[in-house]
Amino acid sequence: MSGIYDTIVVGAGIEGSSTAYYLAKQGQKTLLLEQFPLPHSRGSSHGQSRITRKAYGPKEHYAVMMHEAFHLWEQLERESKTEIFINTGMLSVGEPGNDFIDGTIKAMRKHNIPMDVFGSDEAKMKYPMISYPTDFTYVLDHSGGILRADKALKAFQDQFQKFGGDLHDGEAMVKIIPGKVITVNTSKSTYKCNNLVLTVGPWAKTILPSLGVHIPLRPLRITVCYWKEKIPGQYAANRFPVFVQHPAVDNFGVYGLPSEEYPGHVKICLHFGPDIDPDNRDTVDDKWVMDKLKSYVSKHFPNLVPEPSILETCIYSWLPDEEFVLDKHPAWKNMIIGAGFSGHGFKLSPVVGKVLGEMAMGKEPSYNLSPCRIDRFFSRSKI
Ligand SMILES: Cc1cc2nc3c(=O)[nH]c(=O)nc-3n(C[C@H](O)[C@H](O)[C@H](O)COP(=O)(O)OP(=O)(O)OC[C@H]3O[C@@H](n4cnc5c(N)ncnc54)[C@H](O)[C@@H]3O)c2cc1C
């Protein structure tokens, strides 16, 4: 394309793809740049499944956004004629006084989200395939379930192109020259745009400092483990929901999904992992993660083989408060940053795309984004 783009979005993970989709749908001339040939499995958005839920622990601002996220996922399913969501319900488990459980119950009551709260007697009847201490509380969020991640990502990218967007994969952004009109040099060409959205996932760790923005973002390697059922079908999606325990092991959460994507295998992961360089992802030792998970599975999932059968790898962009960054660059207001999705950004991506798109179009974002402001890290910023 010749001329100036309204917006260039750098990074075609789920957040950049949803932003580009939103912008193209609004009639904006948009270019979506991705450094790797698509599809790829080197960032944070690949794989077949992610958890979605309305229950959001004490972080009520995300529970508010989830309401619209569910509608936007349905809209994407209709437009793309793709099944993205599987409703299994989501079970939160925790000991008495657990913040995640208490915050979830409070927020769900406040927003009239259907749920069941029960104790261990009922849990034993409903879910005999799990085992937790008798004083634990269980919250079943009926709205929760699985998002088919790969299909969702492709649906956003396909719809973006149907709405007239340009998608260039295998083309890395190598330099940004800020200004009223921004120049973007890539590995193949040079483009100009009025607005730039940076959704570069774990690569934000190096790209943001090169633009004068210093946030304490840590790319973490997450080992995705699939555990084989001893009795086939016992943890199938029609009998067992997605689940979260936070914290579960030391201070870390554990979450899981029923056997669905790989029949006979339940996905259970630790919500943390070792620090990595995203370009050198597989060189770290994560034995401590595997040891914690094996012991968790053998204790609480007695009907799974306590040794994972399948391992995959993915990356979190972790911020210490686990809040996203959804904001303008502190100095260049036509540069928008979406970063630090801290292992929970997939389900919210349709809303993230909408608010980043609104900012790129010079509109007020539809939500109060104060928890996601970049200046909460300003004491560490060199701006
Ligand atoms: C194992 C795992 C389980 C998860 N489970 C859940 C869950 O159950 N529910 C949930 O809501 N969330 C979950 N998440 C989190 C969610 O997947 C992420 O928050 C989300 O995928 C982040 O997407 P992103 O677009 O920010 O990053 P990415 O997917 O990493 O996308 C960034 C893209 O930018 C590209 N890029 C970087 N630099 C450049 C450049 N210079 N030029 C061009 N392109 C560039 C990269 O190649 C990459 O494709 C999970 C994450 C992992 C890893």
XYZ file of C-alpha atoms and ligand atoms in Angstrom:
436
model
C 0.000 0.000 0.000
C 1.240 3.505 -0.701
C 0.492 6.499 1.518
C 0.133 6.743 5.264
C -1.632 4.180 7.420
C -4.045 5.437 10.056
C -2.496 2.873 12.395
C 0.262 0.284 12.328
C -0.062 -2.475 14.921
C 3.213 -4.232 15.742
C 2.795 -7.828 16.947
C 0.115 -10.266 15.762
C -0.461 -12.152 18.997
C -4.014 -12.168 20.314
C -3.835 -8.574 21.624
C -2.418 -7.053 18.424
C -4.695 -9.134 16.202
C -7.807 -8.104 18.153
C -6.700 -4.441 18.044
C -6.070 -4.562 14.298
C -9.458 -6.277 13.811
C -11.237 -3.562 15.809
C -9.512 -0.778 13.855
C -10.163 -2.269 10.415
C -13.803 -2.803 11.379
C -14.009 0.909 12.218
C -12.794 1.674 8.690
C -9.228 2.589 9.715
C -6.416 1.906 7.223
C -4.435 -0.567 9.308
C -1.243 -2.588 8.893
C -0.577 -5.519 11.244
C 3.102 -6.511 11.375
C 4.343 -9.857 12.697
C 8.012 -10.787 12.900
C 7.452 -14.549 12.411
C 5.631 -16.384 9.617
C 2.104 -17.176 10.880
C 1.005 -19.283 12.616
C 3.881 -19.515 15.098
C 4.407 -20.903 18.585
C 7.086 -18.608 19.972
C 5.055 -15.988 21.852
C 2.124 -16.125 24.272
C -0.969 -16.706 22.134
C -0.470 -20.129 20.524
C -1.886 -23.467 21.640
C -5.380 -24.863 21.539
C -6.944 -23.643 24.762
C -7.307 -20.821 27.275
C -9.597 -20.433 30.275
C -12.334 -17.836 30.213
C -14.552 -16.844 33.111
C -16.533 -14.014 34.631
C -15.173 -14.776 38.113
C -12.110 -12.579 38.504
C -11.144 -12.779 42.158
C -10.750 -9.357 43.771
C -9.869 -7.630 40.435
C -13.348 -6.313 39.807
C -12.353 -4.000 36.925
C -11.602 -7.086 34.820
C -14.891 -8.757 35.853
C -16.649 -5.652 34.468
C -14.768 -5.962 31.143
C -15.480 -9.708 30.950
C -19.164 -8.989 30.510
C -18.479 -7.317 27.153
C -15.689 -9.783 26.299
C -18.221 -12.641 26.294
C -20.437 -10.713 23.833
C -17.488 -9.846 21.595
C -16.330 -13.479 21.481
C -19.849 -14.480 20.397
C -19.758 -11.799 17.719
C -16.416 -13.113 16.431
C -17.828 -16.662 16.376
C -20.762 -15.480 14.256
C -18.657 -13.389 11.871
C -15.999 -16.048 11.365
C -18.396 -19.030 11.540
C -15.969 -20.631 13.996
C -16.726 -22.281 17.331
C -14.393 -20.547 19.785
C -16.045 -20.991 23.205
C -16.892 -24.240 25.016
C -18.947 -23.709 28.170
C -17.755 -26.059 30.933
C -18.153 -23.783 33.972
C -15.185 -22.714 36.076
C -14.416 -24.022 39.534
C -12.374 -21.915 41.969
C -11.095 -23.791 45.010
C -9.458 -22.371 48.117
C -9.004 -22.514 51.844
C -11.139 -20.375 54.208
C -10.244 -16.672 54.023
C -8.633 -17.024 50.586
C -8.677 -13.601 48.830
C -9.348 -15.045 45.395
C -12.390 -16.994 46.627
C -13.753 -14.157 48.782
C -13.159 -11.557 46.037
C -14.774 -13.819 43.454
C -17.907 -14.376 45.555
C -18.196 -10.659 46.337
C -17.759 -9.500 42.730
C -20.077 -12.186 41.343
C -22.821 -11.303 43.834
C -22.436 -7.598 43.037
C -22.736 -8.216 39.287
C -25.447 -10.906 39.553
C -23.289 -13.529 37.857
C -24.760 -17.018 38.362
C -22.614 -19.178 40.653
C -22.804 -22.009 43.178
C -20.821 -21.855 46.401
C -20.362 -25.150 48.244
C -18.213 -27.109 50.654
C -16.394 -30.401 50.530
C -19.414 -32.740 50.976
C -21.068 -31.403 47.841
C -17.713 -31.198 46.041
C -17.093 -34.906 46.712
C -20.418 -35.774 45.098
C -20.038 -33.451 42.118
C -16.319 -33.912 41.494
C -15.126 -37.210 43.009
C -12.068 -37.001 40.738
C -10.428 -34.210 42.818
C -9.292 -34.163 46.427
C -8.783 -31.091 48.637
C -8.896 -30.557 52.427
C -12.371 -30.739 53.995
C -12.447 -27.052 55.013
C -12.048 -25.821 51.404
C -14.663 -23.663 49.649
C -15.662 -24.211 46.016
C -17.176 -21.581 43.697
C -18.621 -22.712 40.380
C -18.912 -19.847 37.868
C -21.437 -21.170 35.342
C -20.201 -18.806 32.620
C -16.630 -20.152 32.517
C -15.101 -22.455 29.962
C -12.514 -22.974 27.268
C -11.546 -20.630 24.444
C -10.113 -22.397 21.420
C -7.008 -20.213 21.292
C -5.546 -21.054 17.864
C -8.957 -20.726 16.236
C -9.629 -17.414 18.002
C -6.307 -15.964 16.855
C -6.878 -17.024 13.258
C -10.457 -15.716 13.345
C -9.271 -12.233 14.398
C -6.574 -12.219 11.701
C -8.908 -13.496 8.962
C -11.673 -11.041 9.864
C -9.132 -8.203 10.026
C -8.164 -8.940 6.430
C -11.819 -9.272 5.388
C -12.402 -5.766 6.757
C -9.593 -4.523 4.484
C -6.568 -4.688 6.813
C -3.051 -5.509 5.576
C -1.308 -8.338 7.444
C 2.434 -8.734 6.839
C 3.935 -11.735 8.609
C 7.599 -12.695 8.543
C 8.363 -8.953 8.717
C 9.885 -7.547 11.912
C 9.661 -3.942 13.033
C 13.305 -2.913 13.500
C 13.086 0.816 14.163
C 10.472 3.391 15.094
C 11.023 7.066 14.367
C 8.485 8.994 16.470
C 6.781 12.144 15.243
C 3.382 13.485 14.245
C 3.717 10.987 11.432
C 5.554 7.904 12.729
C 8.050 6.067 10.517
C 8.363 2.310 10.978
C 11.363 0.547 9.475
C 10.958 -3.193 9.084
C 13.167 -6.042 7.944
C 11.652 -5.549 4.458
C 10.399 -1.996 4.004
C 9.528 1.403 5.485
C 5.999 2.544 6.381
C 4.409 5.677 7.765
C 1.427 5.974 10.081
C -0.454 8.508 12.164
C -0.712 6.133 15.139
C 1.241 3.117 16.283
C 0.084 0.321 18.596
C 2.787 -1.808 20.208
C 1.548 -5.253 21.273
C 4.827 -7.126 21.167
C 4.236 -9.552 24.059
C 7.441 -10.630 25.852
C 9.563 -8.689 23.347
C 8.308 -5.545 25.140
C 11.101 -6.277 27.617
C 13.642 -4.959 25.072
C 11.467 -2.865 22.725
C 9.972 -0.558 25.392
C 13.338 0.483 26.925
C 14.546 1.353 23.399
C 11.645 3.853 23.358
C 12.534 5.251 26.789
C 9.902 3.276 28.733
C 11.083 1.136 31.625
C 8.546 -1.180 33.232
C 9.415 -4.202 35.381
C 8.181 -6.721 32.783
C 9.513 -10.266 33.144
C 9.134 -12.809 30.322
C 8.518 -16.143 32.084
C 8.640 -19.557 30.500
C 5.488 -21.546 31.235
C 5.603 -25.284 30.731
C 2.193 -26.474 29.596
C 1.677 -30.005 30.953
C -0.876 -32.609 29.898
C -1.560 -35.407 32.420
C -3.051 -38.736 31.349
C -6.306 -39.958 32.876
C -6.054 -43.341 34.641
C -9.708 -43.989 33.742
C -10.432 -42.518 30.291
C -13.140 -39.849 30.243
C -13.200 -39.149 33.963
C -12.067 -35.541 33.499
C -13.876 -34.970 30.183
C -15.374 -31.523 29.544
C -18.937 -32.759 30.129
C -18.016 -33.924 33.670
C -15.261 -31.625 34.825
C -14.958 -27.802 34.522
C -11.906 -25.609 34.070
C -10.438 -24.846 37.494
C -8.194 -22.397 39.336
C -6.603 -22.480 42.767
C -4.816 -19.269 43.694
C -2.512 -19.498 45.552
C -2.025 -23.248 45.353
C 1.669 -24.100 45.659
C 3.797 -21.729 47.751
C 2.508 -18.386 46.497
C 1.744 -19.562 42.953
C -1.585 -20.374 41.367
C -2.394 -23.619 39.574
C -5.016 -23.917 36.851
C -6.319 -26.629 34.618
C -8.648 -27.563 31.796
C -10.623 -30.775 31.297
C -9.486 -33.429 28.845
C -10.697 -31.957 25.579
C -7.970 -30.822 23.190
C -5.902 -34.005 23.605
C -8.476 -36.693 24.471
C -7.591 -38.487 27.696
C -5.261 -35.706 28.881
C -5.938 -32.938 31.393
C -3.969 -29.692 31.063
C -2.605 -28.521 34.443
C -0.049 -25.712 34.740
C 1.697 -23.597 37.333
C 0.855 -19.896 37.009
C 4.555 -18.964 37.070
C 7.921 -20.062 35.698
C 11.580 -19.161 35.251
C 12.696 -15.841 33.731
C 13.758 -16.126 30.108
C 14.860 -14.221 27.047
C 12.054 -14.846 24.493
C 14.654 -15.439 21.763
C 16.330 -18.103 23.900
C 13.234 -19.582 25.474
C 14.107 -23.232 25.905
C 17.531 -22.996 27.498
C 16.429 -22.601 31.138
C 16.000 -25.326 33.711
C 12.442 -25.580 35.053
C 12.778 -28.747 37.127
C 11.427 -26.866 40.161
C 8.190 -26.168 38.245
C 7.807 -29.816 37.274
C 8.515 -31.006 40.835
C 5.842 -28.692 42.255
C 3.296 -29.739 39.639
C 3.928 -33.475 40.018
C 3.419 -33.238 43.743
C 0.242 -31.107 43.264
C -1.249 -33.541 40.763
C -0.533 -36.637 42.841
C -2.109 -34.967 45.904
C -5.224 -33.378 44.376
C -5.871 -35.334 41.145
C -5.631 -38.959 42.284
C -7.008 -40.297 38.998
C -4.283 -38.777 36.812
C -0.862 -40.312 36.162
C 1.389 -37.926 38.164
C 3.946 -37.614 35.374
C 3.059 -35.372 32.400
C 2.738 -37.158 29.039
C 2.927 -34.079 26.802
C 4.853 -30.833 27.336
C 4.494 -27.588 25.410
C 5.967 -24.143 26.037
C 4.485 -20.669 26.168
C 5.582 -17.287 27.571
C 4.006 -14.939 30.120
C 4.797 -11.199 30.155
C 4.669 -10.801 33.901
C 4.228 -7.563 35.838
C 4.516 -7.610 39.642
C 0.953 -6.340 40.240
C -0.437 -8.615 37.476
C -2.251 -5.599 35.995
C -2.018 -4.949 32.251
C -0.462 -1.871 30.660
C -3.052 -0.248 28.366
C -1.879 3.305 27.836
C -0.262 5.907 25.630
C 3.495 6.336 25.519
C 4.327 8.935 28.204
C 5.942 11.306 25.676
C 4.472 10.364 22.263
C 0.699 10.309 22.520
C 0.174 8.722 19.100
C 2.047 5.623 20.298
C -0.188 3.195 22.220
C 1.171 0.382 24.375
C -0.532 -2.903 25.290
C 1.816 -4.993 27.440
C 2.282 -7.081 30.576
C -0.758 -9.320 30.202
C 0.641 -11.415 33.073
C -0.822 -14.760 32.049
C -4.474 -13.693 31.972
C -4.888 -11.566 28.847
C -6.417 -13.983 26.356
C -10.008 -13.985 27.576
C -10.025 -10.167 27.691
C -8.417 -9.677 24.271
C -11.589 -8.519 22.458
C -11.956 -5.702 25.015
C -8.207 -5.001 25.007
C -8.402 -4.645 21.207
C -11.336 -2.300 21.545
C -9.721 0.027 24.109
C -6.319 0.093 22.383
C -8.151 0.791 19.117
C -10.158 3.580 20.733
C -6.954 5.184 22.025
C -5.357 4.908 18.578
C -8.405 6.654 17.106
C -8.096 9.477 19.649
C -11.279 8.426 21.486
C -11.852 8.075 25.226
C -11.494 4.377 26.109
C -14.795 2.712 27.031
C -13.471 1.616 30.449
C -11.729 3.197 33.390
C -8.172 2.060 32.727
C -6.504 3.635 35.763
C -5.205 0.272 37.106
C -3.539 -0.227 33.694
C -1.750 3.136 33.460
C 1.910 2.986 32.549
C 2.840 5.794 34.967
C 2.357 3.473 37.943
C 5.952 2.482 37.142
C 7.189 6.032 36.604
C 9.579 6.079 39.528
C 11.464 3.397 37.586
C 11.100 5.163 34.223
C 13.906 7.130 32.659
C 11.441 9.359 30.755
C 0.695 -21.311 29.079
C -0.189 -20.111 29.053
C -1.488 -20.232 29.507
C -2.329 -19.130 29.521
N -3.606 -19.294 29.947
C -4.461 -18.264 29.879
C -5.820 -18.464 30.207
O -6.225 -19.581 30.559
N -6.658 -17.407 30.099
C -6.227 -16.177 29.700
O -7.040 -15.253 29.635
N -4.932 -15.959 29.378
C -4.049 -16.968 29.452
N -2.741 -16.796 29.106
C -2.261 -15.450 28.771
C -2.529 -15.055 27.342
O -2.319 -16.145 26.477
C -1.606 -13.870 27.030
O -1.909 -12.831 27.956
C -1.789 -13.356 25.627
O -1.641 -14.405 24.699
C -0.775 -12.244 25.356
O -0.824 -11.929 23.988
P 0.106 -10.823 23.346
O -0.508 -10.513 22.030
O 0.338 -9.724 24.313
O 1.538 -11.525 23.184
P 2.109 -12.515 22.057
O 1.173 -13.598 21.771
O 3.480 -12.898 22.479
O 2.190 -11.608 20.773
C 3.200 -10.663 20.562
C 3.592 -10.777 19.113
O 4.450 -9.696 18.783
C 5.380 -10.179 17.835
N 6.523 -9.272 17.797
C 7.397 -9.018 18.802
N 8.333 -8.146 18.396
C 8.042 -7.835 17.107
C 8.652 -6.995 16.140
N 9.774 -6.302 16.406
N 8.097 -6.911 14.912
C 6.964 -7.611 14.612
N 6.365 -8.445 15.494
C 6.888 -8.545 16.724
C 5.719 -11.563 18.376
O 6.336 -12.381 17.430
C 4.366 -12.055 18.815
O 3.705 -12.767 17.786
C -1.861 -17.870 29.076
C -0.554 -17.744 28.601
C 0.277 -18.852 28.581
C 1.678 -18.682 28.087
